[in-house]
JSON list of C-alpha atoms in Angstrom, two decimals:
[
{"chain": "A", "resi": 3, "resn": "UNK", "atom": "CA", "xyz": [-2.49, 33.54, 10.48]},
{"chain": "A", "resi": 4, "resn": "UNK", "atom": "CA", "xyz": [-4.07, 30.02, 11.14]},
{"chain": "A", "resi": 5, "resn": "UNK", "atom": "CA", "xyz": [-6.34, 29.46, 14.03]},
{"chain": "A", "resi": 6, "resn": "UNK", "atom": "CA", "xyz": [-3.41, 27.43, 15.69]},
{"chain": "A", "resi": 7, "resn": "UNK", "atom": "CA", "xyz": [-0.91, 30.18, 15.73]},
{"chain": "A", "resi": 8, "resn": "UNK", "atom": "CA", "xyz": [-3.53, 32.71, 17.05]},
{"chain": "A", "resi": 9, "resn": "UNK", "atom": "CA", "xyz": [-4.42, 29.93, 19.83]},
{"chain": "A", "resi": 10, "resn": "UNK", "atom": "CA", "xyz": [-0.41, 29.61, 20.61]},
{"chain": "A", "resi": 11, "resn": "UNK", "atom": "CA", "xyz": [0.06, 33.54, 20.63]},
{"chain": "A", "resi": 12, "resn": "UNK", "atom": "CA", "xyz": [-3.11, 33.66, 22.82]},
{"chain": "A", "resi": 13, "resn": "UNK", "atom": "CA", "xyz": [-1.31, 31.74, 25.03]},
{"chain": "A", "resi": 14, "resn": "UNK", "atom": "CA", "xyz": [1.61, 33.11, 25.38]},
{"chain": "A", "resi": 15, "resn": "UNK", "atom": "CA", "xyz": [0.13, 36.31, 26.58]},
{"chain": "A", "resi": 16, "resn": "UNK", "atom": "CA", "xyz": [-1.64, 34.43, 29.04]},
{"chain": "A", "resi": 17, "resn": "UNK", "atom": "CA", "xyz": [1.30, 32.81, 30.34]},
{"chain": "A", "resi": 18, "resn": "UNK", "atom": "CA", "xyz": [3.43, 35.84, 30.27]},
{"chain": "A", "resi": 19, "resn": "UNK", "atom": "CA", "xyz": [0.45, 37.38, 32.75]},
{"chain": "A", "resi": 20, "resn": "UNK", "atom": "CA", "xyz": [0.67, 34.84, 35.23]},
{"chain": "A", "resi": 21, "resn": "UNK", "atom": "CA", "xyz": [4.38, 34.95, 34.86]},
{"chain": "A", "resi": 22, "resn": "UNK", "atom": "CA", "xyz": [4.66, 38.46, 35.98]},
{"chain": "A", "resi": 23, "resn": "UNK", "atom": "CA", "xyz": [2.36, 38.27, 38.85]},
{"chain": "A", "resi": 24, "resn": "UNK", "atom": "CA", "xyz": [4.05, 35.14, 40.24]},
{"chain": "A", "resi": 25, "resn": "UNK", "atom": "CA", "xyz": [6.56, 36.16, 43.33]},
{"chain": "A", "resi": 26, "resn": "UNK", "atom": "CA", "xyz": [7.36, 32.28, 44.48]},
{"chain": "A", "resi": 27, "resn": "UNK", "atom": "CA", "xyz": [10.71, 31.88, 42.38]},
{"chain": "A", "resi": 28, "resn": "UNK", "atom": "CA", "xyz": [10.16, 27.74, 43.04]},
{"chain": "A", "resi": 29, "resn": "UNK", "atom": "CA", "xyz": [6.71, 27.89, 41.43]},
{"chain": "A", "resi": 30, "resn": "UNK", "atom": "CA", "xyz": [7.91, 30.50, 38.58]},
{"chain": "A", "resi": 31, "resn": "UNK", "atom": "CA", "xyz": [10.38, 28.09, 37.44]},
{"chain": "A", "resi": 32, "resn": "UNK", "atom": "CA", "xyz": [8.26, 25.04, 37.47]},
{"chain": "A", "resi": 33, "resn": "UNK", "atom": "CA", "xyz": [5.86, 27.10, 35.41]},
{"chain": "A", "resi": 34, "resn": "UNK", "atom": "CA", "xyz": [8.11, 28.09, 33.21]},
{"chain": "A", "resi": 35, "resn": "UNK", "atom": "CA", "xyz": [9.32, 24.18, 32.35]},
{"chain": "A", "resi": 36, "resn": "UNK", "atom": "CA", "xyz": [5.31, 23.34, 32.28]},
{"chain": "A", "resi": 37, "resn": "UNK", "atom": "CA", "xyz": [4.61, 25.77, 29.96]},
{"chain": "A", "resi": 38, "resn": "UNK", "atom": "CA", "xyz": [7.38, 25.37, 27.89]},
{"chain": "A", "resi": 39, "resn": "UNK", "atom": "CA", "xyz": [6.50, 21.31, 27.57]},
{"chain": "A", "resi": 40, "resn": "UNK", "atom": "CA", "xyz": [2.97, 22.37, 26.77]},
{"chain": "A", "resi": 41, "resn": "UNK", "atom": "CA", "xyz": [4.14, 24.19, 24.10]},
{"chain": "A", "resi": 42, "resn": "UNK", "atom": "CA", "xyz": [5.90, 22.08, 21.92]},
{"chain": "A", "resi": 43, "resn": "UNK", "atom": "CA", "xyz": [4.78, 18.85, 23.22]},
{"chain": "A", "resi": 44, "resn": "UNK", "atom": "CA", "xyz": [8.39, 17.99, 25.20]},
{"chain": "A", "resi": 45, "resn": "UNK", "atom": "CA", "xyz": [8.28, 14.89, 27.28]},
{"chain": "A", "resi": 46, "resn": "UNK", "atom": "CA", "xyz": [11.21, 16.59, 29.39]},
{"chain": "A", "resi": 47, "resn": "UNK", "atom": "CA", "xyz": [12.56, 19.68, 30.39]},
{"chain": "A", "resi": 48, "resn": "UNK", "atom": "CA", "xyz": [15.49, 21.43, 32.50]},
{"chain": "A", "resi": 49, "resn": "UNK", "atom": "CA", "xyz": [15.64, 24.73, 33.92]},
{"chain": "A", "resi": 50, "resn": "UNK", "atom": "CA", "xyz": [19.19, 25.94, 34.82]},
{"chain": "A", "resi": 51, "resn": "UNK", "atom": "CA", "xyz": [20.09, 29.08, 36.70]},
{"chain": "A", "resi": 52, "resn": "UNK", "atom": "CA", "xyz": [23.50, 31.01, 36.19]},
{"chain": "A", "resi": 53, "resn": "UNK", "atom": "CA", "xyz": [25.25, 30.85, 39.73]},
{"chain": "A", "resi": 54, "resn": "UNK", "atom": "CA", "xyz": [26.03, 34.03, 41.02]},
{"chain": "A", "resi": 55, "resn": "UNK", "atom": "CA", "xyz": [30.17, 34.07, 40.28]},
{"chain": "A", "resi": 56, "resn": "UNK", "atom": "CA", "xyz": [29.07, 33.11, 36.77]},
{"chain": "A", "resi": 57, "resn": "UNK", "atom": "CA", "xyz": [31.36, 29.98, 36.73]},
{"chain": "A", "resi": 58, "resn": "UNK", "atom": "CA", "xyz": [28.80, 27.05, 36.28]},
{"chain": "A", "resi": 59, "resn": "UNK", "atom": "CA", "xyz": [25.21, 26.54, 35.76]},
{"chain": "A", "resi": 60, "resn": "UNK", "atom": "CA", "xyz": [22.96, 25.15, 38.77]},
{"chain": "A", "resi": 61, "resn": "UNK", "atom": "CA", "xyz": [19.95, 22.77, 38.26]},
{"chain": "A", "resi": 62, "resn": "UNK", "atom": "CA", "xyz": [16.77, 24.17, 39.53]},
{"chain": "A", "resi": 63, "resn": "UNK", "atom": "CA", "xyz": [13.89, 22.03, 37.89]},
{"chain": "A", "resi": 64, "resn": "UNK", "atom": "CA", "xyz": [14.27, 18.15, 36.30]},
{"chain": "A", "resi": 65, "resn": "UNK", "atom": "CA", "xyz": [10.91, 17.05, 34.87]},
{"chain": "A", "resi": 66, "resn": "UNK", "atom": "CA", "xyz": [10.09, 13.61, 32.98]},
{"chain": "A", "resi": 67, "resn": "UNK", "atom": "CA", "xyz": [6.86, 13.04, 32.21]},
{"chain": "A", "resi": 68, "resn": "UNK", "atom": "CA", "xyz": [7.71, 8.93, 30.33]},
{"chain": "A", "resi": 69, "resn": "UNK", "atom": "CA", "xyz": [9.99, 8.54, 33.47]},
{"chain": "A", "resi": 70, "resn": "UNK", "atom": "CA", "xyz": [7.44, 10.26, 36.02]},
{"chain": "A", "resi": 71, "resn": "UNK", "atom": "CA", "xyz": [10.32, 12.72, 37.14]},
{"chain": "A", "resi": 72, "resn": "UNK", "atom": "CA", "xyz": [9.95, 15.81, 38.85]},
{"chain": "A", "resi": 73, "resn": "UNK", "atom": "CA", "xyz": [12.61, 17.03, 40.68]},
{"chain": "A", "resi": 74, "resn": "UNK", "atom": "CA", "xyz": [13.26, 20.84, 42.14]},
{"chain": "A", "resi": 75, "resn": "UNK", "atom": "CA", "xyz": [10.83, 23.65, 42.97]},
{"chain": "A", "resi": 76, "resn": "UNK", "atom": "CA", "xyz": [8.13, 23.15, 44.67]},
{"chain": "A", "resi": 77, "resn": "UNK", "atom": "CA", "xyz": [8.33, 19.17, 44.49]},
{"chain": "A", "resi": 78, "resn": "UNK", "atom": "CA", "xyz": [11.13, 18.79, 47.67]},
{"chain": "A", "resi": 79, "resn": "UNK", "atom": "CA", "xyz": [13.23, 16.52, 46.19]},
{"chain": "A", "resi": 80, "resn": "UNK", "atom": "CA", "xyz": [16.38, 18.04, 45.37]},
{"chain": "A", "resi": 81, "resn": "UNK", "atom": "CA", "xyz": [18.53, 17.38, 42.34]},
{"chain": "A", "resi": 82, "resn": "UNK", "atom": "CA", "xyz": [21.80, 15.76, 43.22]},
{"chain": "A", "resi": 83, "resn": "UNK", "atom": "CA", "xyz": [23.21, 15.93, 39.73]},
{"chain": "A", "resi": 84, "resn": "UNK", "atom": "CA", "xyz": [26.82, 18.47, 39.23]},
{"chain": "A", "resi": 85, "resn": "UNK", "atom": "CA", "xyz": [26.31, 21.30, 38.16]},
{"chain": "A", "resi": 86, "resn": "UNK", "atom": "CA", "xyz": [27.62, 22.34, 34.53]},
{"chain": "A", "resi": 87, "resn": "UNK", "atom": "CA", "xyz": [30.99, 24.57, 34.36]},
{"chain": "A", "resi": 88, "resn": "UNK", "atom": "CA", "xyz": [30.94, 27.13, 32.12]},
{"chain": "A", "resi": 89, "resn": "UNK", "atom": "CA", "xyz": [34.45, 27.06, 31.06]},
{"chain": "A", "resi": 90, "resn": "UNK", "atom": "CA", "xyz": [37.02, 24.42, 30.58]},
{"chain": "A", "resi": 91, "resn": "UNK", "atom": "CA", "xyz": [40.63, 24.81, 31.13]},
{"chain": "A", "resi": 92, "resn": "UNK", "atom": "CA", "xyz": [40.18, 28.63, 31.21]},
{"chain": "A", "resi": 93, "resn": "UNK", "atom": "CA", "xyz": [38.42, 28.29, 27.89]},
{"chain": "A", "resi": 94, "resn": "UNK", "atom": "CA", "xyz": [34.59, 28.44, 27.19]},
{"chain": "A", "resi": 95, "resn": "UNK", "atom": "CA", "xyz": [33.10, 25.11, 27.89]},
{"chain": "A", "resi": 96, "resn": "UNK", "atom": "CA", "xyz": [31.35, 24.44, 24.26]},
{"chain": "A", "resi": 97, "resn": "UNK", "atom": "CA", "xyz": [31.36, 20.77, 24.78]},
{"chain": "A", "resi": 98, "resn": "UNK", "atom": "CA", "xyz": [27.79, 20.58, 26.64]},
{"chain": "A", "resi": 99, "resn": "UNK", "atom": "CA", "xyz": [25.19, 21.61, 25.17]},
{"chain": "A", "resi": 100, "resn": "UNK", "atom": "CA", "xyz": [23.62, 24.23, 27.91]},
{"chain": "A", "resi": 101, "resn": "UNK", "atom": "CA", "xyz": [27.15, 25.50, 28.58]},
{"chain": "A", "resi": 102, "resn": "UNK", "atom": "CA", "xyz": [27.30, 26.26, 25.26]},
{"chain": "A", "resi": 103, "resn": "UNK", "atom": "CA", "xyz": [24.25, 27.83, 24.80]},
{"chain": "A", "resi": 104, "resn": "UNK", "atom": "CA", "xyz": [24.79, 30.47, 27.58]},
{"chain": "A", "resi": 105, "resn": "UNK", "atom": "CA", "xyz": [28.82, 31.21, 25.97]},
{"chain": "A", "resi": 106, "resn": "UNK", "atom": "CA", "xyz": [27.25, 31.66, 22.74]},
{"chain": "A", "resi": 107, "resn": "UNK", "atom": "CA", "xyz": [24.01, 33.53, 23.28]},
{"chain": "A", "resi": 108, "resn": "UNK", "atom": "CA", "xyz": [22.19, 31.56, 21.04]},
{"chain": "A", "resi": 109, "resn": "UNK", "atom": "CA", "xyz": [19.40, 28.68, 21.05]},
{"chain": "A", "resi": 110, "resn": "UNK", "atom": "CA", "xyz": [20.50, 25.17, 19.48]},
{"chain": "A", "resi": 111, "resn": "UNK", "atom": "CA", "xyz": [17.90, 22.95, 17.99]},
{"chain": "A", "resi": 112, "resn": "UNK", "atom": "CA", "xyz": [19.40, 19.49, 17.61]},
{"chain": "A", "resi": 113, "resn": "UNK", "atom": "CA", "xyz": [17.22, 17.10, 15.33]},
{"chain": "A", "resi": 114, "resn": "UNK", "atom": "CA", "xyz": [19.06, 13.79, 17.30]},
{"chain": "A", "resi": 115, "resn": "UNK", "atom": "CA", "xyz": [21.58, 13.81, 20.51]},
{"chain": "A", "resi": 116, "resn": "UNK", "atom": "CA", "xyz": [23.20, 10.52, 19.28]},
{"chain": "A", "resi": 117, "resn": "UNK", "atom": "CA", "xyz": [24.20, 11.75, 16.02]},
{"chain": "A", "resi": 118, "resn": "UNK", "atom": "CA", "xyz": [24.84, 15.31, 16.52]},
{"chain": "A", "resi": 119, "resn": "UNK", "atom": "CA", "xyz": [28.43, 16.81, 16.49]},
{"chain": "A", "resi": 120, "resn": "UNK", "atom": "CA", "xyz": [30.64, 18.85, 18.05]},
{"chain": "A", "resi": 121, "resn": "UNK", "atom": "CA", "xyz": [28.66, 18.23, 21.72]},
{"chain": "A", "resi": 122, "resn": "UNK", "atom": "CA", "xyz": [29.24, 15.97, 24.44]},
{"chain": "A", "resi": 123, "resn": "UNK", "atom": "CA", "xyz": [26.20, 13.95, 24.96]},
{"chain": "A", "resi": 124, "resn": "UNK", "atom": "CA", "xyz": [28.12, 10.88, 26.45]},
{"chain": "A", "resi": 125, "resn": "UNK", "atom": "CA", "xyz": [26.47, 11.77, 30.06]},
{"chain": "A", "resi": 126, "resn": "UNK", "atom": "CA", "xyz": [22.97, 11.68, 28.26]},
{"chain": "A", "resi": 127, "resn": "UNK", "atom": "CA", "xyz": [23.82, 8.38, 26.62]},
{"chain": "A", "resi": 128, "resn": "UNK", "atom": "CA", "xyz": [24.68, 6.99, 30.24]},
{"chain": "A", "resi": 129, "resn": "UNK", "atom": "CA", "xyz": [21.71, 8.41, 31.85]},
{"chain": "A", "resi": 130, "resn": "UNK", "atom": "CA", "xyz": [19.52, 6.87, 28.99]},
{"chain": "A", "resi": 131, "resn": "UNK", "atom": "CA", "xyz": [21.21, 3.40, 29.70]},
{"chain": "A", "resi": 132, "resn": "UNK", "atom": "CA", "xyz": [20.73, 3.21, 33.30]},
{"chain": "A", "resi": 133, "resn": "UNK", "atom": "CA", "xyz": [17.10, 4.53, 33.22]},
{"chain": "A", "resi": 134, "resn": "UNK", "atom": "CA", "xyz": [15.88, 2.42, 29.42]},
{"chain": "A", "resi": 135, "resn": "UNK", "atom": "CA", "xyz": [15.08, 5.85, 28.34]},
{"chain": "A", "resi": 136, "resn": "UNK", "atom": "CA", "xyz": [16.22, 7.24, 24.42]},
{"chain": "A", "resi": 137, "resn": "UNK", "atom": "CA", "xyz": [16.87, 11.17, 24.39]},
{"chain": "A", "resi": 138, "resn": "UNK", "atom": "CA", "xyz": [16.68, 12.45, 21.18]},
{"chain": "A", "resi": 139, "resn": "UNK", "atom": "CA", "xyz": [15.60, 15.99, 19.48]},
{"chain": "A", "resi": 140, "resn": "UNK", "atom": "CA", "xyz": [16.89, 18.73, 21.90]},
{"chain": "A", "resi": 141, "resn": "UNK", "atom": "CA", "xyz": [15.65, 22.46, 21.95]},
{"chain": "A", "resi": 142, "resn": "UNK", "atom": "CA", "xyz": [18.26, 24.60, 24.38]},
{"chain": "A", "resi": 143, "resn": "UNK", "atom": "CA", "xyz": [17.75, 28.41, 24.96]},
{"chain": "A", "resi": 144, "resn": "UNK", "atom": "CA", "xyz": [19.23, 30.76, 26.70]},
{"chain": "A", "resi": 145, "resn": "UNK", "atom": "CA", "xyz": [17.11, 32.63, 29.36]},
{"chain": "A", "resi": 146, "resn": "UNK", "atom": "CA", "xyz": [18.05, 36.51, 28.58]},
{"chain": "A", "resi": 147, "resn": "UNK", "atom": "CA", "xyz": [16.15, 39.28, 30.86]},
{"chain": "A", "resi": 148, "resn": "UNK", "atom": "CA", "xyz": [15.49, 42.89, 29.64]},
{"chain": "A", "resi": 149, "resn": "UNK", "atom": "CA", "xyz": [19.16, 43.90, 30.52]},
{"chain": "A", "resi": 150, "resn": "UNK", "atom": "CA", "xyz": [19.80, 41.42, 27.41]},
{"chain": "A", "resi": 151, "resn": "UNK", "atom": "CA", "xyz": [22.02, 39.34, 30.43]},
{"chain": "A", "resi": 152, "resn": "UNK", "atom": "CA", "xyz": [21.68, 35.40, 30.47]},
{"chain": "A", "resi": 153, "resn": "UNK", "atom": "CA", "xyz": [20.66, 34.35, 33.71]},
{"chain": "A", "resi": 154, "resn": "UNK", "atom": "CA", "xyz": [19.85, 30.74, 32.72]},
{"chain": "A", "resi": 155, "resn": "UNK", "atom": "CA", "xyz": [18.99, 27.92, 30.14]},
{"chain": "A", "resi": 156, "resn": "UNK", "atom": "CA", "xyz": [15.93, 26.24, 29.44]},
{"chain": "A", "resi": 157, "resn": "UNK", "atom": "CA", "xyz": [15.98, 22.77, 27.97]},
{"chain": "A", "resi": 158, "resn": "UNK", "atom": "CA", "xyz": [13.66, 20.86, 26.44]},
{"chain": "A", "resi": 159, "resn": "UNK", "atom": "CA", "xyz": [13.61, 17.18, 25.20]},
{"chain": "A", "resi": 160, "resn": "UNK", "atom": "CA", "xyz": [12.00, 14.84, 22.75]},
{"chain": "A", "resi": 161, "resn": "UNK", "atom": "CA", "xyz": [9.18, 17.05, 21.25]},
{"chain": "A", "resi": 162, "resn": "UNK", "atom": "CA", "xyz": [6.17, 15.04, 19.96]},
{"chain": "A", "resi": 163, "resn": "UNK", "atom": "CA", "xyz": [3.07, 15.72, 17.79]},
{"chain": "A", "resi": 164, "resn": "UNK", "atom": "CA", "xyz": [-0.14, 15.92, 19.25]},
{"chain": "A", "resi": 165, "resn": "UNK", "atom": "CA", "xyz": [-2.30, 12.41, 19.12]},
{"chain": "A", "resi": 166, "resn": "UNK", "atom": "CA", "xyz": [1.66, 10.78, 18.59]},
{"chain": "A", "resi": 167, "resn": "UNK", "atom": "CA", "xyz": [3.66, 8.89, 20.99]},
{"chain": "A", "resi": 168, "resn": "UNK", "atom": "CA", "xyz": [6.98, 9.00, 18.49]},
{"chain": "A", "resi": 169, "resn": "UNK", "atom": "CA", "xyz": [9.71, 11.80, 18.86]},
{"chain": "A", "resi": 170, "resn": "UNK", "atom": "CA", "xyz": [9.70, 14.37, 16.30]},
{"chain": "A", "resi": 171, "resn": "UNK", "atom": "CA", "xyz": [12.38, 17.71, 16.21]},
{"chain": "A", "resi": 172, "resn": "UNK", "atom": "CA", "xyz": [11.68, 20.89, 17.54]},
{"chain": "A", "resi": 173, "resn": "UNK", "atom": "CA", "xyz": [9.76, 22.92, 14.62]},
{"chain": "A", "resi": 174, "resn": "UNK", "atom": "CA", "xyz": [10.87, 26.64, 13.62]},
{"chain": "A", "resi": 175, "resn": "UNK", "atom": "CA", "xyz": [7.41, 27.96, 15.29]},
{"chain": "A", "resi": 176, "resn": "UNK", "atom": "CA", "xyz": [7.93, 26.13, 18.77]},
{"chain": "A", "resi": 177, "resn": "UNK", "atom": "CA", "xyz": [11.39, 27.26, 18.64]},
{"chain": "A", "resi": 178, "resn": "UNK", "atom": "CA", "xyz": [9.85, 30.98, 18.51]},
{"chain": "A", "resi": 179, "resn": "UNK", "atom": "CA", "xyz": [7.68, 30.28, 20.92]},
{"chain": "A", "resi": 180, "resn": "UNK", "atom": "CA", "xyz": [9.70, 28.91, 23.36]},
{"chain": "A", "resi": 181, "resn": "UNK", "atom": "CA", "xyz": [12.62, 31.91, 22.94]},
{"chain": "A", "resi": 182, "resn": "UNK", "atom": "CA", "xyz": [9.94, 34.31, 23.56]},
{"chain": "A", "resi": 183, "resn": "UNK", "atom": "CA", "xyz": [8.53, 33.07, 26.70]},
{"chain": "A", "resi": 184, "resn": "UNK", "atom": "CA", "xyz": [12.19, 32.20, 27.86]},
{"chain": "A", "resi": 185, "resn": "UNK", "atom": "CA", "xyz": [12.32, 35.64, 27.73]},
{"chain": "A", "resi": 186, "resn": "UNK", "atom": "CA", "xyz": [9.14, 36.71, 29.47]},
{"chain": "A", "resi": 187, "resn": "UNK", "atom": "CA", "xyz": [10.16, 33.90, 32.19]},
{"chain": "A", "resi": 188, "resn": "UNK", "atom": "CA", "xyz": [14.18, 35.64, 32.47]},
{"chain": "A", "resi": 189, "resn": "UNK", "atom": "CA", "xyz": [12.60, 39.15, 32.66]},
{"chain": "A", "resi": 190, "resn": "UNK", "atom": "CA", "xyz": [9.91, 37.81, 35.49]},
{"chain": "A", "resi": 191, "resn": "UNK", "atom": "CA", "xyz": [12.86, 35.72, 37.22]},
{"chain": "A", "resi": 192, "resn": "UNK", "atom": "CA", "xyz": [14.88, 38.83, 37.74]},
{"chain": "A", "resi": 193, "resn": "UNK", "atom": "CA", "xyz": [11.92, 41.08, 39.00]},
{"chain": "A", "resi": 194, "resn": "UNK", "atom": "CA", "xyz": [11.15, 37.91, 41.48]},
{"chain": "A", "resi": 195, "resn": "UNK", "atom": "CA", "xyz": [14.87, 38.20, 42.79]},
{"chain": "A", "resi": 196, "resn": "UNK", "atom": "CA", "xyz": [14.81, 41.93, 42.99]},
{"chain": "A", "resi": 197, "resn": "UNK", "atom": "CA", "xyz": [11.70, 41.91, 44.89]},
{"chain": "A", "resi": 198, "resn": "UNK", "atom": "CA", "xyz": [13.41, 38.93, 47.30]},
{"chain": "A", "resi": 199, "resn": "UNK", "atom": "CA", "xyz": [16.74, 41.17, 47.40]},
{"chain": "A", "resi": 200, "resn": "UNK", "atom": "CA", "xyz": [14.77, 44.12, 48.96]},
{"chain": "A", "resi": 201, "resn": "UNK", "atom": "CA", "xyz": [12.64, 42.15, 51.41]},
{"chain": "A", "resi": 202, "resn": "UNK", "atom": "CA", "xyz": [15.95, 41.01, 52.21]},
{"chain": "A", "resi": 203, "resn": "UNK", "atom": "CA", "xyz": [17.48, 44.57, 52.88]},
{"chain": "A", "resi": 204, "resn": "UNK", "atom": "CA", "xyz": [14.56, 46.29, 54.37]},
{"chain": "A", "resi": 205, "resn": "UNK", "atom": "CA", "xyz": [14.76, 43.77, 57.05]},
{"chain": "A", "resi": 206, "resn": "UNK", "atom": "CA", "xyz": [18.48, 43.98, 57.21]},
{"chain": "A", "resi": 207, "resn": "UNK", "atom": "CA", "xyz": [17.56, 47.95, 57.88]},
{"chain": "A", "resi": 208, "resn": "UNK", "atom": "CA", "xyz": [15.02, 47.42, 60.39]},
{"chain": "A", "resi": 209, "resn": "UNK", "atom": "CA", "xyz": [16.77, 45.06, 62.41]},
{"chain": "A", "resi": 210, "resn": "UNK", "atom": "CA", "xyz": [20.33, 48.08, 62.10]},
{"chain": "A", "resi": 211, "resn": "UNK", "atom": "CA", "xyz": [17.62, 50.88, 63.42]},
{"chain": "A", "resi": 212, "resn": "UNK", "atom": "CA", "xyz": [15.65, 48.39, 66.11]},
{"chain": "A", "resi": 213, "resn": "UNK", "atom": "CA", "xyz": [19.33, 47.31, 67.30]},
{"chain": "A", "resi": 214, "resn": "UNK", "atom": "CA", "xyz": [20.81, 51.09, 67.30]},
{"chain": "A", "resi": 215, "resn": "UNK", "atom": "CA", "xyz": [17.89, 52.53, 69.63]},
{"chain": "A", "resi": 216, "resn": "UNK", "atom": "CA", "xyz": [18.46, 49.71, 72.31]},
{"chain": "A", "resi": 217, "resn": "UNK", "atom": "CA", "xyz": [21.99, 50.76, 72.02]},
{"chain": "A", "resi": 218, "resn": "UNK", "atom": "CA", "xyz": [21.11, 54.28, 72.78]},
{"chain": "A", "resi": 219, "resn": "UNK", "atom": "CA", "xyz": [18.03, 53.13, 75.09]},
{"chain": "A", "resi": 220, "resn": "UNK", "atom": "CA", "xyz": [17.17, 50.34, 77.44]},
{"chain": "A", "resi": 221, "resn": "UNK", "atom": "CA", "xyz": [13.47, 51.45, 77.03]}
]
């Protein structure tokens, strides 16, 4: 095992530690996208969250670090982009590449956006025009907690090499990497929510019992 790997898994177990003690769902997912960048060198990334009728996914983080872009979480400025259906025409929506990733369960590791087939990247292409930006190697992966249920995609864009400003693809080892802490993050996501969800109904329980003894007593 070279000294790089052992550095990357070393890592990885630290992020998966602060991952699990984090409650703050906004700073959990901006972590996750950080991380995740760090990793593999990604100038971008894109964190999308499964909306709760499962029909589309919902943008959470946006992050750019050529364009100086963060957007979602903790940063206040929301993310007025549509959010992705995950079907088409009663028919799963394979066209985008996130979409696709969820309906299919598995990551996709595309060397170049502009010459890849069988995706949809004519939105990408238009965002790259307006902004003088080139998209190019994508690394998409699905977000799967310990149920083994998708709950959300993680995207990542343009990869480079360290000490190199030119876009390189996604290697085989930063692809590992990244599917294992998307899974850490999914897994420490869903504890996150549970722990919101009984907050949630402990004070929904309180406020029942608090409004039930007034109703039996003035006092």
């Amino acid at each position: 095992m070279s000294d790089e790997l052992k550095l990357q898994i070393q890592n990885l177990v630290r992020i998966g530690t602060a991952l699990s003690s984090e409650r703050n769902i906004d700073v959990l997912l901006e972590m996750i996208v950080e991380e995740s960048r760090r990793f593999t060198g990604a100038d971008g990334g894109t964190l999308y969250v499964i909306s709760d009728d499962g029909s589309y996914l919902d943008w959470k983080i946006l992050q750019n670090q050529t364009m100086g872009t963060r957007m979602g979480g903790t940063s206040g400025i929301p993310i007025h982009l549509p959010p992705v259906p995950l079907t088409f025409e009663g028919q799963p929506n394979t066209n985008n590449v996130c979409a696709a990733c969820v309906n299919t369960g598995n990551p996709i590791n595309i060397l170049d956006a502009y010459e890849a087939d069988g995706y949809d990247f004519s939105g990408t292409r238009s965002y790259d025009e307006t902004n003088n930006y080139r998209s190019k190697s994508f690394l998409v992966v699905p977000l799967r907690n310990h149920e083994n249920d998708i709950i959300g995609v993680l995207q990542l864009i343009n990869a480079s090499a360290p000490g190199s400003d030119g876009v390189i693809s996604f290697s085989e080892d930063s692809q590992d990497l990244v599917i294992a802490l998307a899974s850490l993050a999914a897994v420490a996501i869903t504890n996150a929510q549970l722990i919101i969800d009984l907050r949630k109904m402990f004070d929904a329980f309180i406020k029942a019992i608090a409004a039930a003894i007034d109703e039996k007593s003035s006092y």
